[in-house]
PDB file of C-alpha atoms and ligand atoms in Angstrom:
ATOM      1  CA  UNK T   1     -12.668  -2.801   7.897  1.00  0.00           C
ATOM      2  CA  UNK T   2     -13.555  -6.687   8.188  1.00  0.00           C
ATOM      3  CA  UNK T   3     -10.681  -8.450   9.244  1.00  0.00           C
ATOM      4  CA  UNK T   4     -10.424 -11.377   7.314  1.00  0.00           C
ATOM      5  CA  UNK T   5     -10.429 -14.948   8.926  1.00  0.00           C
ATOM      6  CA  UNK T   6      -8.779 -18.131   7.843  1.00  0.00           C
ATOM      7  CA  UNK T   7     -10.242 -21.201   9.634  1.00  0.00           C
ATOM      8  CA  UNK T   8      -8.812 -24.944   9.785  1.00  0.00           C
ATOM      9  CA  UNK T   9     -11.917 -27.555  10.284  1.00  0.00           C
ATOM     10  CA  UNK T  10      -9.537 -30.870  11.065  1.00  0.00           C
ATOM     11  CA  UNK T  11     -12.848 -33.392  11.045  1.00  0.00           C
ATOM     12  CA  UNK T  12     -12.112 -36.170  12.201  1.00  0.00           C
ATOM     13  CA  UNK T  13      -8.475 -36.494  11.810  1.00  0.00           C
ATOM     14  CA  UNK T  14      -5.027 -36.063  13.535  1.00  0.00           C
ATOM     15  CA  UNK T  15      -4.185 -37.674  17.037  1.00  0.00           C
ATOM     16  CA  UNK T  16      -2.647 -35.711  19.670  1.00  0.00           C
ATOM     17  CA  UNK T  17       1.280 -35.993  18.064  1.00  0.00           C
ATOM     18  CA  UNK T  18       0.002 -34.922  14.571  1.00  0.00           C
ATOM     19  CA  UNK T  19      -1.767 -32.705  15.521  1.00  0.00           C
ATOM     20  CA  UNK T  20       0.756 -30.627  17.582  1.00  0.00           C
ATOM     21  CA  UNK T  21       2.908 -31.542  14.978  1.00  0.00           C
ATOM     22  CA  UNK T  22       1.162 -29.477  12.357  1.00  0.00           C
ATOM     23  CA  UNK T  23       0.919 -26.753  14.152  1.00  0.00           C
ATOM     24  CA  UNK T  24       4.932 -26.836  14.849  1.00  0.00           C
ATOM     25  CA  UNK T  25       5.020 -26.775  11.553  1.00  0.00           C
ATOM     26  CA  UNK T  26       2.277 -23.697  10.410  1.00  0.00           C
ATOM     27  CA  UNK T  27       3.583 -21.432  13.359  1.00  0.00           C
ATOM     28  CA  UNK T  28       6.479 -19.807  11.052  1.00  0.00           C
ATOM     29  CA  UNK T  29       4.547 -20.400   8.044  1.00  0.00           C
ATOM     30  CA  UNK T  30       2.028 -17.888   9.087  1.00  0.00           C
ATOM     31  CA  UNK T  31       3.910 -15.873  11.433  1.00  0.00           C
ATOM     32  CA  UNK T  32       4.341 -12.755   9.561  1.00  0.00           C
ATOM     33  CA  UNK T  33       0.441 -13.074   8.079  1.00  0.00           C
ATOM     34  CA  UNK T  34      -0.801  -9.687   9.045  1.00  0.00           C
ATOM     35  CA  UNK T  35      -4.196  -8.143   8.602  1.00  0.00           C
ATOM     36  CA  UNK T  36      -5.711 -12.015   8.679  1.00  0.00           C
ATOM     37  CA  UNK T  37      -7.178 -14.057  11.778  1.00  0.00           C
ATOM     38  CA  UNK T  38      -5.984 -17.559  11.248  1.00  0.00           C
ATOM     39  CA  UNK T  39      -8.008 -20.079  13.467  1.00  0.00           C
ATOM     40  CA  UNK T  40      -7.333 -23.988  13.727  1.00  0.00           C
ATOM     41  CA  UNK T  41     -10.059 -26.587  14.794  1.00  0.00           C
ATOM     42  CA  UNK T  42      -8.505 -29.964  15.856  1.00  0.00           C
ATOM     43  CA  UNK T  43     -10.910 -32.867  17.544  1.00  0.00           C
ATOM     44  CA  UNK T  44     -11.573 -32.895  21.318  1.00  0.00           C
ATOM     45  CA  UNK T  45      -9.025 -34.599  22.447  1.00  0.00           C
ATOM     46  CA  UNK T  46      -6.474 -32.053  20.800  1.00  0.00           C
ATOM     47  CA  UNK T  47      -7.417 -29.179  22.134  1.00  0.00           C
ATOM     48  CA  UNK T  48      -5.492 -28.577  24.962  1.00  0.00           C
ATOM     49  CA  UNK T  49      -2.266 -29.820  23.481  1.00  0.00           C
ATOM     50  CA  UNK T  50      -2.804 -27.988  20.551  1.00  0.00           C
ATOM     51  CA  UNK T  51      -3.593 -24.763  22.835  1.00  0.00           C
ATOM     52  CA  UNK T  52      -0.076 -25.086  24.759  1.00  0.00           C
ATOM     53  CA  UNK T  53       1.239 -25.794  21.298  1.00  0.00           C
ATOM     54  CA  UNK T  54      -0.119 -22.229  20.236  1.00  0.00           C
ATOM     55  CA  UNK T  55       0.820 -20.184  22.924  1.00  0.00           C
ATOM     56  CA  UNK T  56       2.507 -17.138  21.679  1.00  0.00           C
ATOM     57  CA  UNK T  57       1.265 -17.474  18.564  1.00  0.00           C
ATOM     58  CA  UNK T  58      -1.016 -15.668  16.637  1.00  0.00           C
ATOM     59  CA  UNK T  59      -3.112 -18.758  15.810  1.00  0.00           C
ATOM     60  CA  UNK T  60      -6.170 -19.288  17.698  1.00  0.00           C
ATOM     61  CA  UNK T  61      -8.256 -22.590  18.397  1.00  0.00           C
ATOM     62  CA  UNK T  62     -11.097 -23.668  17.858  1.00  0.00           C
ATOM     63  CA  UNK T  63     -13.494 -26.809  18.959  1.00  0.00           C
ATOM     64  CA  UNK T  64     -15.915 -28.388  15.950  1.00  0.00           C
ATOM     65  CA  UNK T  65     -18.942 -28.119  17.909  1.00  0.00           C
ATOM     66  CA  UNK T  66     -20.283 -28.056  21.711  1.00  0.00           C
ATOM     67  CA  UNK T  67     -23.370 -28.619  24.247  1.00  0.00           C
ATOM     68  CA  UNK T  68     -25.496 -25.958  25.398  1.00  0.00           C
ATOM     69  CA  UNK T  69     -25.892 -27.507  29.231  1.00  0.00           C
ATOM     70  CA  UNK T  70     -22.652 -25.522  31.029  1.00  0.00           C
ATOM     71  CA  UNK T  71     -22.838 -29.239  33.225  1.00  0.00           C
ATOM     72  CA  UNK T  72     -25.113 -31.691  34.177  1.00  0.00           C
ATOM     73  CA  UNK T  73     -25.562 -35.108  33.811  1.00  0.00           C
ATOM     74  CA  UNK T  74     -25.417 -35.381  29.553  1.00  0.00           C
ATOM     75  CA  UNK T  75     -22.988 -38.174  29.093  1.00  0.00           C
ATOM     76  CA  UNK T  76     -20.559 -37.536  25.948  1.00  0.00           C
ATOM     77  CA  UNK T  77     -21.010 -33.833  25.559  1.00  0.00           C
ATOM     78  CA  UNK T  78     -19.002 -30.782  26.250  1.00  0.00           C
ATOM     79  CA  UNK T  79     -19.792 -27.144  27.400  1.00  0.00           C
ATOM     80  CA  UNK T  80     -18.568 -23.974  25.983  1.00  0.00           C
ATOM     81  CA  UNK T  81     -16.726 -23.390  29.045  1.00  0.00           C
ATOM     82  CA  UNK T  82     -14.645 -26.248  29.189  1.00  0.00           C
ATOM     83  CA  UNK T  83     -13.439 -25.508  25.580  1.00  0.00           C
ATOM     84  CA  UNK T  84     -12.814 -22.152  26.419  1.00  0.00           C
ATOM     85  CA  UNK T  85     -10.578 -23.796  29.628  1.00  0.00           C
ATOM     86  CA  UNK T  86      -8.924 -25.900  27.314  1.00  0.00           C
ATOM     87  CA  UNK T  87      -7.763 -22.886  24.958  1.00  0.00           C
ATOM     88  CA  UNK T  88     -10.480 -22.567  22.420  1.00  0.00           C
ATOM     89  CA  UNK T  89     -12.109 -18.945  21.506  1.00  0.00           C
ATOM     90  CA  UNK T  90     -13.837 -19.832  18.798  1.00  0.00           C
ATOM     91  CA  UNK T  91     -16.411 -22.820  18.220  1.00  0.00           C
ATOM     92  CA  UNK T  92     -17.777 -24.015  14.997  1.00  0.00           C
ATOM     93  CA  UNK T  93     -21.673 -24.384  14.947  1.00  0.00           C
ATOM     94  CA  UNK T  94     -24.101 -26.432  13.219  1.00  0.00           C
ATOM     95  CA  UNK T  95     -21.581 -27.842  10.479  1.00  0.00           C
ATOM     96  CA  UNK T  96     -23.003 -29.517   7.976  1.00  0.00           C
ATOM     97  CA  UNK T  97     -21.795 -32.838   8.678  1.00  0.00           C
ATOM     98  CA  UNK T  98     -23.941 -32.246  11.991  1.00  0.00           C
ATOM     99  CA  UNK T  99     -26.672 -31.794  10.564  1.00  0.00           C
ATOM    100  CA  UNK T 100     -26.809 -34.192   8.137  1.00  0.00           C
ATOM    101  CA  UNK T 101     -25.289 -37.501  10.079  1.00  0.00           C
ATOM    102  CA  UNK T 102     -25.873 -36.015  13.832  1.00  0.00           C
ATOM    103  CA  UNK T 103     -29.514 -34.872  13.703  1.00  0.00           C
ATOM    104  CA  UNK T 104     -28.038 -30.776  14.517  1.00  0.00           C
ATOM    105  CA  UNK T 105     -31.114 -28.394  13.747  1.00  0.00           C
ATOM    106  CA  UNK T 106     -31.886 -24.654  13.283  1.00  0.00           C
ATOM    107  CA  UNK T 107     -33.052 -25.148  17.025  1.00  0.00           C
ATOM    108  CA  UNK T 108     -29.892 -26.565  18.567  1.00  0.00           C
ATOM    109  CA  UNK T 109     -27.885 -24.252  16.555  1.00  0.00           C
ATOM    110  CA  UNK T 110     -29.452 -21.512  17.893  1.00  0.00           C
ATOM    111  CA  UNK T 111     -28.922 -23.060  21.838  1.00  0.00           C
ATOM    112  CA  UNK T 112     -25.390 -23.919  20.888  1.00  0.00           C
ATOM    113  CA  UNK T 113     -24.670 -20.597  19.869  1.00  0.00           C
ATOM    114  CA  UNK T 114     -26.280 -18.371  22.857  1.00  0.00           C
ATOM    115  CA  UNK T 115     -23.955 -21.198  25.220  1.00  0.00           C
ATOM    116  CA  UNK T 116     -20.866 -20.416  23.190  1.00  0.00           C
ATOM    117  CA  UNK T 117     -21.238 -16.558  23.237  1.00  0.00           C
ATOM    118  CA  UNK T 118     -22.316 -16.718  26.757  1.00  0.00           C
ATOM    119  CA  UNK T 119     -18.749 -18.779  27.640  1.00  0.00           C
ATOM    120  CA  UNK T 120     -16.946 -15.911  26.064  1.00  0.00           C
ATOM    121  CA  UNK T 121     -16.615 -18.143  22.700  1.00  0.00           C
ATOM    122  CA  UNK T 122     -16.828 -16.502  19.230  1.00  0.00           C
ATOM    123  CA  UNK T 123     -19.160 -18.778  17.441  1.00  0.00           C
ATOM    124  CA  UNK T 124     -18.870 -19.849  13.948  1.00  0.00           C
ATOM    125  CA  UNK T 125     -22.279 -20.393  12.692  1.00  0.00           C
ATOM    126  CA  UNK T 126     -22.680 -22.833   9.593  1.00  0.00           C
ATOM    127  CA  UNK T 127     -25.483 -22.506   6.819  1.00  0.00           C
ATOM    128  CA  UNK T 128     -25.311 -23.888   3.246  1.00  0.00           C
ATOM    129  CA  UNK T 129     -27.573 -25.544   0.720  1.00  0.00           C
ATOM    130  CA  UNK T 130     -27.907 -28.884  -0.639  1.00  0.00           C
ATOM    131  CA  UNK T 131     -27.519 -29.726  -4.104  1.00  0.00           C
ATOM    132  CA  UNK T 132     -30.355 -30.700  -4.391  1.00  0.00           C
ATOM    133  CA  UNK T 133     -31.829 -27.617  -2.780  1.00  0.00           C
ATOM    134  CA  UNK T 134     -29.803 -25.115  -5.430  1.00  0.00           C
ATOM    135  CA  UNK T 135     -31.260 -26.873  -8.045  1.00  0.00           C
ATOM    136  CA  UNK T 136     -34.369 -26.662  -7.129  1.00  0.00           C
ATOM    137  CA  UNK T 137     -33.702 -23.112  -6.856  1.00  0.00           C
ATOM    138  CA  UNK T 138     -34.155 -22.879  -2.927  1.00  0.00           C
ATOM    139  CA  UNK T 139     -31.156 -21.488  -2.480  1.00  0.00           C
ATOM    140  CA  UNK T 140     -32.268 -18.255  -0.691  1.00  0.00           C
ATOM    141  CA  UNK T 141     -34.927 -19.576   1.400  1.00  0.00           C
ATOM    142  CA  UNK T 142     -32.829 -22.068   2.717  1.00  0.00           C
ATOM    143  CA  UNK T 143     -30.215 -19.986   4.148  1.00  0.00           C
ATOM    144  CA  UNK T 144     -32.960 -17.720   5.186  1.00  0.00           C
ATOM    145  CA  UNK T 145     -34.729 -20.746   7.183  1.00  0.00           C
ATOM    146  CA  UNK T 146     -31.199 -21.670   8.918  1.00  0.00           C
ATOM    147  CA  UNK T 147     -30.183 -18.173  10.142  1.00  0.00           C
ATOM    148  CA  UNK T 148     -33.177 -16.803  11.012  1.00  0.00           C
ATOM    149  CA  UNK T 149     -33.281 -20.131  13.139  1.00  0.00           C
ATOM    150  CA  UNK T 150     -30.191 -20.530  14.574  1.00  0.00           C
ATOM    151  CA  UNK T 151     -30.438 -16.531  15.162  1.00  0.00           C
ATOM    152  CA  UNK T 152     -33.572 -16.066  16.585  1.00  0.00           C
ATOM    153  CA  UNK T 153     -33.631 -14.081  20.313  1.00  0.00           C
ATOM    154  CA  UNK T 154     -29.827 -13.334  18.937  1.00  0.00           C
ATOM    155  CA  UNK T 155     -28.837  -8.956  19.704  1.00  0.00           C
ATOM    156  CA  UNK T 156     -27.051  -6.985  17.474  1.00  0.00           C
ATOM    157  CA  UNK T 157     -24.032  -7.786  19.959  1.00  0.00           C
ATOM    158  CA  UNK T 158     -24.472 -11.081  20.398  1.00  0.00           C
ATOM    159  CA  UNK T 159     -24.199 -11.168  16.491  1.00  0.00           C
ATOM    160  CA  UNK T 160     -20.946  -8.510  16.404  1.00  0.00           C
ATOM    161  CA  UNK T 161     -19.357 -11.668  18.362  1.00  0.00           C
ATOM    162  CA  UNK T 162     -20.243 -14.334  15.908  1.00  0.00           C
ATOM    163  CA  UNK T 163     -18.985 -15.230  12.349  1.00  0.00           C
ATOM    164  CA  UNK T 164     -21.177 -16.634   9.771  1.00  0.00           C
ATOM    165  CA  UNK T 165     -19.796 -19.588   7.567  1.00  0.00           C
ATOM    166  CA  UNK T 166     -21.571 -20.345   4.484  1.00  0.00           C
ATOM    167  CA  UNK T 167     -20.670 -23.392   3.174  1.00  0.00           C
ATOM    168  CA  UNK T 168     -22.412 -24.873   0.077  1.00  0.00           C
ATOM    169  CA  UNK T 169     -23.172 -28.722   0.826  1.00  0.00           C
ATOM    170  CA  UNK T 170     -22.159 -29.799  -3.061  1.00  0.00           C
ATOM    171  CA  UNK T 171     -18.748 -27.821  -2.888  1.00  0.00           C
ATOM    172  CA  UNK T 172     -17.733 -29.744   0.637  1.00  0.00           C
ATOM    173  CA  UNK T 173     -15.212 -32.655  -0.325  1.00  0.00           C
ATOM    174  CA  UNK T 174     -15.826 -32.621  -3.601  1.00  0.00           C
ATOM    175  CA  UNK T 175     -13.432 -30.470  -5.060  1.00  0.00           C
ATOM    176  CA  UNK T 176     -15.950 -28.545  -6.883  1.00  0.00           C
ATOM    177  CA  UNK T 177     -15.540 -25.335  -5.325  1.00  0.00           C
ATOM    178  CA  UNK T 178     -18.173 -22.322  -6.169  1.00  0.00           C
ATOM    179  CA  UNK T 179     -17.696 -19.508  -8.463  1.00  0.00           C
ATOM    180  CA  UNK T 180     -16.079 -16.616  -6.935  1.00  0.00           C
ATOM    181  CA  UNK T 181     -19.874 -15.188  -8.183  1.00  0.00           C
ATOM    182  CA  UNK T 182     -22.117 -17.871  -6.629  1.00  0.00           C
ATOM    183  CA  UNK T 183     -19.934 -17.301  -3.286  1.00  0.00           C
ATOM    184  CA  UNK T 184     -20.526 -13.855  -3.575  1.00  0.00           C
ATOM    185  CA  UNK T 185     -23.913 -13.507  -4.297  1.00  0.00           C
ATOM    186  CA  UNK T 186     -25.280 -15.779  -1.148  1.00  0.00           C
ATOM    187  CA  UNK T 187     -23.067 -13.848   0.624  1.00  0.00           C
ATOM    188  CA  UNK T 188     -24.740 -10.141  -0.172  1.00  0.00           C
ATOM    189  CA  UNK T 189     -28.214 -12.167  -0.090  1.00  0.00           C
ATOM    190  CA  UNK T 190     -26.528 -13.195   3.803  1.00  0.00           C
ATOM    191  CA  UNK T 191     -25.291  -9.948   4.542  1.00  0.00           C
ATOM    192  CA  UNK T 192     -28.937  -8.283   3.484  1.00  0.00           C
ATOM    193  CA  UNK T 193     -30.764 -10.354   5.244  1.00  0.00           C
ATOM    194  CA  UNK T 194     -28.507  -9.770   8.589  1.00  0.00           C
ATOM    195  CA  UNK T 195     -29.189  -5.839   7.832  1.00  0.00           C
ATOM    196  CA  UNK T 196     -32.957  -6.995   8.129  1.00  0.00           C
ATOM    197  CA  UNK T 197     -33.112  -9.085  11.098  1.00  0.00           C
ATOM    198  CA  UNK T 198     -30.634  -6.242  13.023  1.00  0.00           C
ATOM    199  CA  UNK T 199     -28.937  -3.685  11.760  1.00  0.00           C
ATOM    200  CA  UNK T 200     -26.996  -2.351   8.731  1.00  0.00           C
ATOM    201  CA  UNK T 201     -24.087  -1.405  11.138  1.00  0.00           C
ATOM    202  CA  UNK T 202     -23.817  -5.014  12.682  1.00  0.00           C
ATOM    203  CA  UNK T 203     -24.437  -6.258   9.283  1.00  0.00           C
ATOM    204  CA  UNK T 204     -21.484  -4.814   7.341  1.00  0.00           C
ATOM    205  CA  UNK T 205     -19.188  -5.497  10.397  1.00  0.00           C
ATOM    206  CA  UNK T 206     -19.935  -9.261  10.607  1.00  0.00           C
ATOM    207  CA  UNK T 207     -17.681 -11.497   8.742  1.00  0.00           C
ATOM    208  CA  UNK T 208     -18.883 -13.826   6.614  1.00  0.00           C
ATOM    209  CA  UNK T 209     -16.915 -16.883   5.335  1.00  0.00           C
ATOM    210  CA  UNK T 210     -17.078 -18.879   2.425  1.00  0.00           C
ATOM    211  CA  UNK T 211     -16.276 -22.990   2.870  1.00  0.00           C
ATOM    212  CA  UNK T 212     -16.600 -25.556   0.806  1.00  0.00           C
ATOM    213  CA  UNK T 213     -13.160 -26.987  -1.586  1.00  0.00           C
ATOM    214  CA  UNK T 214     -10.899 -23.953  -0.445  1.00  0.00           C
ATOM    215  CA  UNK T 215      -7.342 -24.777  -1.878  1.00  0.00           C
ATOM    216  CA  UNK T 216      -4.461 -22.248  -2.467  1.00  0.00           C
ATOM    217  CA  UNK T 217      -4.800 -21.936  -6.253  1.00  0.00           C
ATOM    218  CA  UNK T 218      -8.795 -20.570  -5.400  1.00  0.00           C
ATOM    219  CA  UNK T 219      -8.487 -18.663  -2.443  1.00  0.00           C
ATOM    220  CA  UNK T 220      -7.257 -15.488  -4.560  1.00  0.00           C
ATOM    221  CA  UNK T 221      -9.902 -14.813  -5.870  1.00  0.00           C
ATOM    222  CA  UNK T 222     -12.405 -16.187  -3.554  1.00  0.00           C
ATOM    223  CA  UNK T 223     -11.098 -13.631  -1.329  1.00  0.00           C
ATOM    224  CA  UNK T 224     -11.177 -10.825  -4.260  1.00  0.00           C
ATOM    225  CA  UNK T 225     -15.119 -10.819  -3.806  1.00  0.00           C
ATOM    226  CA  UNK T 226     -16.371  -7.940  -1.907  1.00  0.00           C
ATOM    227  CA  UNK T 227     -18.711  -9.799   0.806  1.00  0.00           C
ATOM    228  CA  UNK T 228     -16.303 -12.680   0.877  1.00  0.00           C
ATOM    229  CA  UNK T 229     -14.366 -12.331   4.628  1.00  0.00           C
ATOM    230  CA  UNK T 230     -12.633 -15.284   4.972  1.00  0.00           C
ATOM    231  CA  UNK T 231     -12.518 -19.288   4.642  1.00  0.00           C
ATOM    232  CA  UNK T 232     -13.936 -22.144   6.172  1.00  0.00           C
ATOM    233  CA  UNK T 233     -11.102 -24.676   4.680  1.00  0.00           C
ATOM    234  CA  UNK T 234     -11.454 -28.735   5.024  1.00  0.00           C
ATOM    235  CA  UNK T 235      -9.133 -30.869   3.365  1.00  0.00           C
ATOM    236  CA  UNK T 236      -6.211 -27.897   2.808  1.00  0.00           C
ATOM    237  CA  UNK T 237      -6.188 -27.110   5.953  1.00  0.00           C
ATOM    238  CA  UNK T 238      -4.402 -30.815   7.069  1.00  0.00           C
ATOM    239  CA  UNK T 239      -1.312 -30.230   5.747  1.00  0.00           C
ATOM    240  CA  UNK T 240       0.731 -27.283   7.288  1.00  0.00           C
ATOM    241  CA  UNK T 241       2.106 -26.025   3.519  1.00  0.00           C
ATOM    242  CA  UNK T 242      -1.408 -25.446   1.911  1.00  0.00           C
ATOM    243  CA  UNK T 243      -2.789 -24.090   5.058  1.00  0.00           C
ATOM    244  CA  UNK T 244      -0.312 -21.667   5.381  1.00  0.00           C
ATOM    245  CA  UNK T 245      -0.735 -20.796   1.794  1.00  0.00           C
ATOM    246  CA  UNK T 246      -4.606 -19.998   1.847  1.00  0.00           C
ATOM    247  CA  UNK T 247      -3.789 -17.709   4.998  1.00  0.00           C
ATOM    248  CA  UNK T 248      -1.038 -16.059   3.545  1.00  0.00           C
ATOM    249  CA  UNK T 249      -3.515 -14.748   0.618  1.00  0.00           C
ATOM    250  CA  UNK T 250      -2.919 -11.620   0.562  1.00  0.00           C
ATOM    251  CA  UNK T 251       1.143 -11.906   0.148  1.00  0.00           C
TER     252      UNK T 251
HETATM  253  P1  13P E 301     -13.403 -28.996   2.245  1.00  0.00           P
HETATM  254  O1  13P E 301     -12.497 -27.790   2.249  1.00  0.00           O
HETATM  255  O2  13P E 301     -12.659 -30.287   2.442  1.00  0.00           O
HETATM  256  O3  13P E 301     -14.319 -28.996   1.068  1.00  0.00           O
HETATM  257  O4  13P E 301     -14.337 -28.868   3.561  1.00  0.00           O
HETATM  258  C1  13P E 301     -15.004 -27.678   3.793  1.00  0.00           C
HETATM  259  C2  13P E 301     -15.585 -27.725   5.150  1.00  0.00           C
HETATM  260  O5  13P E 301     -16.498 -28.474   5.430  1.00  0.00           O
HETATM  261  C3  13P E 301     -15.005 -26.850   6.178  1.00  0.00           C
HETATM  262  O6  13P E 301     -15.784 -26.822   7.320  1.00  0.00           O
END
């Protein structure tokens, strides 16, 4: 009843040409991928190529992160509503690269994410642990901390329009992906926890996606796991063959 996702997070690569390139490239790839929402997220300055690119396709776009402000005088950022004139329906939220290296917060998360939803955006909100963190057996409480933060004053609707992505902070870039288990079990702990804070119906409708070291040759089984919706995928989503392969999982 949860229609899987498969989302792209580009970083910080691709210009304009490679970009548009790539997704020349995934269109027929993916093009018979039924049952599966397959989302890319190129930088800024991609978007509205890449949306033009798109068109008639059934891959959406996303941006990697936005302002709350809808305008104003806050030189450098960008509002939900601009991405969503550029092409984008979905926005990722409070990755963790934000909020280690750009100061993001529970608190900014949570304004980020009410601006998104209020644009008409489906936001992609990002929790995870540290290493650190895990090993110190904090596991839990940390993901508690970050969605009951970047939820707070959140409805049950407002939540039916968002996606959560937990991605473990050891498992990004490193190629040390975790266990189909460890996914799993944050994931009930996430799902549980949503049942809390709203409701069991909006709780077991809400996709949650696992991120962190995705490839083809784990997405299988990754995907096997009962609370595991979908994928949050890095470095395979760059290249238009291994993309195409993780959202093709089910063929
Ligand atoms: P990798 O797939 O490169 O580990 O990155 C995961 C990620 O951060 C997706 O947002």
């Amino acid at each position: 009843m949860r229609t899987p996702v498969i989302a792209g997070n580009w970083k910080l690569f691709k210009t304009i040409a490679e970009a548009t390139g790539m997704v020349n490239e995934l269109k027929p790839l993916v093009a018979n991928a039924s049952g599966v929402e397959i989302v890319v997220a190129p930088v800024f300055t991609a978007l509205s190529r890449v949306s033009e690119a798109l068109s008639g396709s059934n891959v959406r776009l996303a941006a990697q992160d936005c302002y709350w402000e809808e305008e104003g005088a806050y030189t450098g950022e960008v509002a939900p509503k601009l991405l969503a004139d550029a092409g984008c329906s979905h926005v990722i939220i409070g990755h963790s690269e934000r909020r280690q290296y750009f100061g993001e917060t529970d608190a900014t998360v949570n304004k980020k994410g009410k601006a998104a939803l209020a644009a008409g955006l489906t936001a992609i909100v990002c929790v995870g642990e540290t290493l650190a963190e895990r090993e110190a057996d904090k596991t839990f409480s940390v993901i508690e901390t970050q969605l009951k933060g970047g939820l707070t004053g959140f409805s049950s609707d407002m939540l039916a329009h968002s996606i959560i992505a937990y991605e473990p902070v050891w498992a990004i870039g490193t190629g040390k992906t975790a266990s189909d288990q460890q996914a799993q079990d944050v994931h009930v702990f996430i799902r549980s926890l949503l049942a809390q804070m709203f409701d069991q119906a909006t709780a077991n409708a809400i996709r949650i996606l696992y991120g962190g070291s995705v490839k083809p040759d784990n997405v299988k089984g990754l995907m096997s796991q009962p609370d595991i919706d979908g994928a949050l995928v890095g470095g395979a989503s760059l290249k238009a063959d291994s993309f195409a392969a993780i959202a093709n999982f089910a063929a």
